[in-house]
């Protein structure tokens, strides 16, 4: 037997079929989680927001059209919720502590990873979003352009700027 399509699961969920909604959540939670983790960098916050997104989906099932991709709808929610969380973090910043590691190369790798996380988190929110959609979620330039309602040329130039910024920052760190 063939797995039901997203549209079929939405239709059944609208009619109160909880198992269909659970199947939909299981099918989509990985994609949502990847976008949230890269955008937010905080596993606990990403998990909380991921739950909020699926609660929102459930509450708005009657508004979800069968001809619209569930992926697009969830991606839009993930983007909106992430940007809201980033704005809140800027109002109330927190600083992470770094534990000391005994192994020098492990410490260097951790430093490089922290430098990357810092540089990525300091990107303009639009650049961060575009990079996340392309590099983490695997969306094409055309899909990102359509989702964000931006010209493809803007997506390409923003990705080039992100790549340039990260390359410079990390090459400075490497020496």
mmCIF file of C-alpha atoms in Angstrom:
data_model
loop_
_atom_site.group_PDB
_atom_site.id
_atom_site.type_symbol
_atom_site.label_atom_id
_atom_site.label_comp_id
_atom_site.label_asym_id
_atom_site.label_seq_id
_atom_site.Cartn_x
_atom_site.Cartn_y
_atom_site.Cartn_z
ATOM 1 C CA UNK A 1 0.000 0.000 0.000
ATOM 2 C CA UNK A 2 1.249 3.455 -0.933
ATOM 3 C CA UNK A 3 1.869 6.108 1.733
ATOM 4 C CA UNK A 4 -0.776 8.843 1.763
ATOM 5 C CA UNK A 5 0.157 12.186 0.232
ATOM 6 C CA UNK A 6 0.451 15.317 2.335
ATOM 7 C CA UNK A 7 -2.838 16.542 0.860
ATOM 8 C CA UNK A 8 -4.563 13.312 1.903
ATOM 9 C CA UNK A 9 -3.154 13.582 5.423
ATOM 10 C CA UNK A 10 -4.326 17.202 5.674
ATOM 11 C CA UNK A 11 -7.808 16.223 4.479
ATOM 12 C CA UNK A 12 -8.046 13.388 7.008
ATOM 13 C CA UNK A 13 -6.643 15.624 9.758
ATOM 14 C CA UNK A 14 -9.287 18.244 9.000
ATOM 15 C CA UNK A 15 -11.877 15.520 9.601
ATOM 16 C CA UNK A 16 -10.426 14.770 13.042
ATOM 17 C CA UNK A 17 -8.108 11.860 12.212
ATOM 18 C CA UNK A 18 -5.379 12.282 14.845
ATOM 19 C CA UNK A 19 -3.235 9.464 13.437
ATOM 20 C CA UNK A 20 -3.060 11.254 10.083
ATOM 21 C CA UNK A 21 -1.907 14.424 11.801
ATOM 22 C CA UNK A 22 0.727 12.474 13.775
ATOM 23 C CA UNK A 23 1.963 10.948 10.508
ATOM 24 C CA UNK A 24 2.201 14.407 8.964
ATOM 25 C CA UNK A 25 4.156 15.743 11.960
ATOM 26 C CA UNK A 26 6.589 12.816 11.867
ATOM 27 C CA UNK A 27 7.040 13.312 8.126
ATOM 28 C CA UNK A 28 7.741 17.062 8.405
ATOM 29 C CA UNK A 29 9.413 17.583 11.795
ATOM 30 C CA UNK A 30 12.950 16.936 10.521
ATOM 31 C CA UNK A 31 12.784 19.667 7.891
ATOM 32 C CA UNK A 32 11.311 22.158 10.333
ATOM 33 C CA UNK A 33 13.881 21.240 12.998
ATOM 34 C CA UNK A 34 16.839 21.715 10.618
ATOM 35 C CA UNK A 35 15.697 25.187 9.619
ATOM 36 C CA UNK A 36 15.031 26.191 13.226
ATOM 37 C CA UNK A 37 18.366 24.850 14.493
ATOM 38 C CA UNK A 38 20.397 26.742 11.942
ATOM 39 C CA UNK A 39 18.376 29.916 12.310
ATOM 40 C CA UNK A 40 18.378 29.885 16.110
ATOM 41 C CA UNK A 41 21.417 27.830 17.119
ATOM 42 C CA UNK A 42 19.708 26.754 20.346
ATOM 43 C CA UNK A 43 18.339 23.185 20.469
ATOM 44 C CA UNK A 44 15.931 23.872 23.335
ATOM 45 C CA UNK A 45 14.520 27.005 21.706
ATOM 46 C CA UNK A 46 14.292 25.239 18.331
ATOM 47 C CA UNK A 47 12.366 22.371 19.916
ATOM 48 C CA UNK A 48 9.961 24.740 21.681
ATOM 49 C CA UNK A 49 9.324 26.727 18.530
ATOM 50 C CA UNK A 50 8.963 23.538 16.490
ATOM 51 C CA UNK A 51 6.193 22.427 18.836
ATOM 52 C CA UNK A 52 4.531 25.833 18.517
ATOM 53 C CA UNK A 53 4.637 25.528 14.734
ATOM 54 C CA UNK A 54 2.884 22.158 14.721
ATOM 55 C CA UNK A 55 0.308 23.367 17.254
ATOM 56 C CA UNK A 56 -0.330 26.317 14.953
ATOM 57 C CA UNK A 57 -0.653 23.964 11.985
ATOM 58 C CA UNK A 58 -3.203 21.869 13.869
ATOM 59 C CA UNK A 59 -5.214 24.920 14.920
ATOM 60 C CA UNK A 60 -5.257 26.278 11.378
ATOM 61 C CA UNK A 61 -5.980 23.049 9.495
ATOM 62 C CA UNK A 62 -9.279 24.458 8.266
ATOM 63 C CA UNK A 63 -7.347 27.293 6.557
ATOM 64 C CA UNK A 64 -4.738 25.049 4.888
ATOM 65 C CA UNK A 65 -5.614 24.483 1.245
ATOM 66 C CA UNK A 66 -4.988 21.075 -0.285
ATOM 67 C CA UNK A 67 -3.405 22.662 -3.384
ATOM 68 C CA UNK A 68 -0.779 24.505 -1.314
ATOM 69 C CA UNK A 69 2.334 22.636 -0.247
ATOM 70 C CA UNK A 70 2.435 21.812 3.461
ATOM 71 C CA UNK A 71 6.213 22.243 3.197
ATOM 72 C CA UNK A 72 5.795 25.844 2.051
ATOM 73 C CA UNK A 73 3.329 26.584 4.842
ATOM 74 C CA UNK A 74 5.576 25.051 7.521
ATOM 75 C CA UNK A 75 8.636 26.781 6.084
ATOM 76 C CA UNK A 76 6.845 30.128 6.229
ATOM 77 C CA UNK A 77 5.916 29.471 9.864
ATOM 78 C CA UNK A 78 9.490 28.405 10.695
ATOM 79 C CA UNK A 79 10.838 31.576 9.089
ATOM 80 C CA UNK A 80 8.376 33.867 10.862
ATOM 81 C CA UNK A 81 8.812 32.229 14.268
ATOM 82 C CA UNK A 82 12.629 32.194 13.907
ATOM 83 C CA UNK A 83 12.801 35.855 12.980
ATOM 84 C CA UNK A 84 10.569 36.717 15.945
ATOM 85 C CA UNK A 85 12.830 34.714 18.269
ATOM 86 C CA UNK A 86 15.943 36.399 16.850
ATOM 87 C CA UNK A 87 14.398 39.815 17.478
ATOM 88 C CA UNK A 88 13.612 38.795 21.068
ATOM 89 C CA UNK A 89 17.187 37.543 21.546
ATOM 90 C CA UNK A 90 18.563 40.875 20.378
ATOM 91 C CA UNK A 91 16.445 42.629 22.990
ATOM 92 C CA UNK A 92 17.553 40.217 25.719
ATOM 93 C CA UNK A 93 20.977 38.848 24.723
ATOM 94 C CA UNK A 94 22.591 35.970 26.544
ATOM 95 C CA UNK A 95 26.178 34.814 26.495
ATOM 96 C CA UNK A 96 27.210 31.195 26.249
ATOM 97 C CA UNK A 97 30.078 29.886 28.342
ATOM 98 C CA UNK A 98 32.832 27.749 26.860
ATOM 99 C CA UNK A 99 34.149 24.836 28.893
ATOM 100 C CA UNK A 100 37.862 24.122 28.779
ATOM 101 C CA UNK A 101 38.873 21.046 26.841
ATOM 102 C CA UNK A 102 42.073 19.109 27.432
ATOM 103 C CA UNK A 103 42.769 18.118 23.845
ATOM 104 C CA UNK A 104 44.294 21.022 21.906
ATOM 105 C CA UNK A 105 43.000 20.002 18.442
ATOM 106 C CA UNK A 106 39.538 19.375 19.838
ATOM 107 C CA UNK A 107 39.632 22.816 21.430
ATOM 108 C CA UNK A 108 40.734 24.351 18.101
ATOM 109 C CA UNK A 109 37.895 22.597 16.274
ATOM 110 C CA UNK A 110 35.465 23.829 18.909
ATOM 111 C CA UNK A 111 36.877 27.362 18.583
ATOM 112 C CA UNK A 112 36.452 27.241 14.811
ATOM 113 C CA UNK A 113 32.897 25.936 15.173
ATOM 114 C CA UNK A 114 32.112 28.684 17.686
ATOM 115 C CA UNK A 115 33.613 31.254 15.336
ATOM 116 C CA UNK A 116 31.425 29.950 12.510
ATOM 117 C CA UNK A 117 28.330 30.016 14.755
ATOM 118 C CA UNK A 118 29.173 33.550 15.866
ATOM 119 C CA UNK A 119 29.736 34.782 12.306
ATOM 120 C CA UNK A 120 26.593 33.038 11.057
ATOM 121 C CA UNK A 121 24.480 34.438 13.892
ATOM 122 C CA UNK A 122 25.758 37.942 13.196
ATOM 123 C CA UNK A 123 24.615 37.851 9.563
ATOM 124 C CA UNK A 124 21.777 40.075 8.487
ATOM 125 C CA UNK A 125 18.523 38.140 9.196
ATOM 126 C CA UNK A 126 17.661 37.966 5.494
ATOM 127 C CA UNK A 127 21.110 36.604 4.604
ATOM 128 C CA UNK A 128 20.888 34.075 7.431
ATOM 129 C CA UNK A 129 17.464 32.977 6.258
ATOM 130 C CA UNK A 130 18.524 32.610 2.624
ATOM 131 C CA UNK A 131 21.656 30.668 3.586
ATOM 132 C CA UNK A 132 19.639 28.380 5.858
ATOM 133 C CA UNK A 133 17.058 27.657 3.205
ATOM 134 C CA UNK A 134 19.737 26.890 0.620
ATOM 135 C CA UNK A 135 22.427 25.124 2.631
ATOM 136 C CA UNK A 136 20.396 23.368 5.313
ATOM 137 C CA UNK A 137 16.919 22.862 3.923
ATOM 138 C CA UNK A 138 18.223 22.291 0.383
ATOM 139 C CA UNK A 139 15.837 24.637 -1.393
ATOM 140 C CA UNK A 140 16.712 25.787 -4.904
ATOM 141 C CA UNK A 141 17.237 29.443 -5.765
ATOM 142 C CA UNK A 142 13.869 29.405 -7.519
ATOM 143 C CA UNK A 143 12.090 27.928 -4.469
ATOM 144 C CA UNK A 144 13.679 30.467 -2.131
ATOM 145 C CA UNK A 145 12.802 33.280 -4.515
ATOM 146 C CA UNK A 146 9.176 32.167 -4.637
ATOM 147 C CA UNK A 147 8.909 31.595 -0.876
ATOM 148 C CA UNK A 148 10.475 34.909 0.112
ATOM 149 C CA UNK A 149 9.029 36.804 -2.840
ATOM 150 C CA UNK A 150 12.438 38.121 -3.857
ATOM 151 C CA UNK A 151 14.094 38.121 -7.293
ATOM 152 C CA UNK A 152 16.395 35.167 -7.972
ATOM 153 C CA UNK A 153 19.244 37.624 -8.582
ATOM 154 C CA UNK A 154 18.838 38.902 -5.006
ATOM 155 C CA UNK A 155 19.008 35.344 -3.651
ATOM 156 C CA UNK A 156 22.170 34.637 -5.636
ATOM 157 C CA UNK A 157 23.884 37.879 -4.573
ATOM 158 C CA UNK A 158 22.918 37.367 -0.908
ATOM 159 C CA UNK A 159 24.343 33.826 -0.979
ATOM 160 C CA UNK A 160 27.563 35.154 -2.533
ATOM 161 C CA UNK A 161 27.865 37.800 0.204
ATOM 162 C CA UNK A 162 27.302 35.190 2.929
ATOM 163 C CA UNK A 163 29.937 32.936 1.412
ATOM 164 C CA UNK A 164 32.411 35.828 1.168
ATOM 165 C CA UNK A 165 31.801 36.997 4.774
ATOM 166 C CA UNK A 166 32.154 33.507 6.209
ATOM 167 C CA UNK A 167 35.233 32.727 4.126
ATOM 168 C CA UNK A 168 37.015 35.883 5.313
ATOM 169 C CA UNK A 169 36.033 35.421 8.948
ATOM 170 C CA UNK A 170 37.068 31.781 9.046
ATOM 171 C CA UNK A 171 40.288 32.273 7.082
ATOM 172 C CA UNK A 172 41.278 34.983 9.594
ATOM 173 C CA UNK A 173 40.629 32.490 12.387
ATOM 174 C CA UNK A 174 42.713 29.810 10.681
ATOM 175 C CA UNK A 175 45.548 32.245 10.262
#
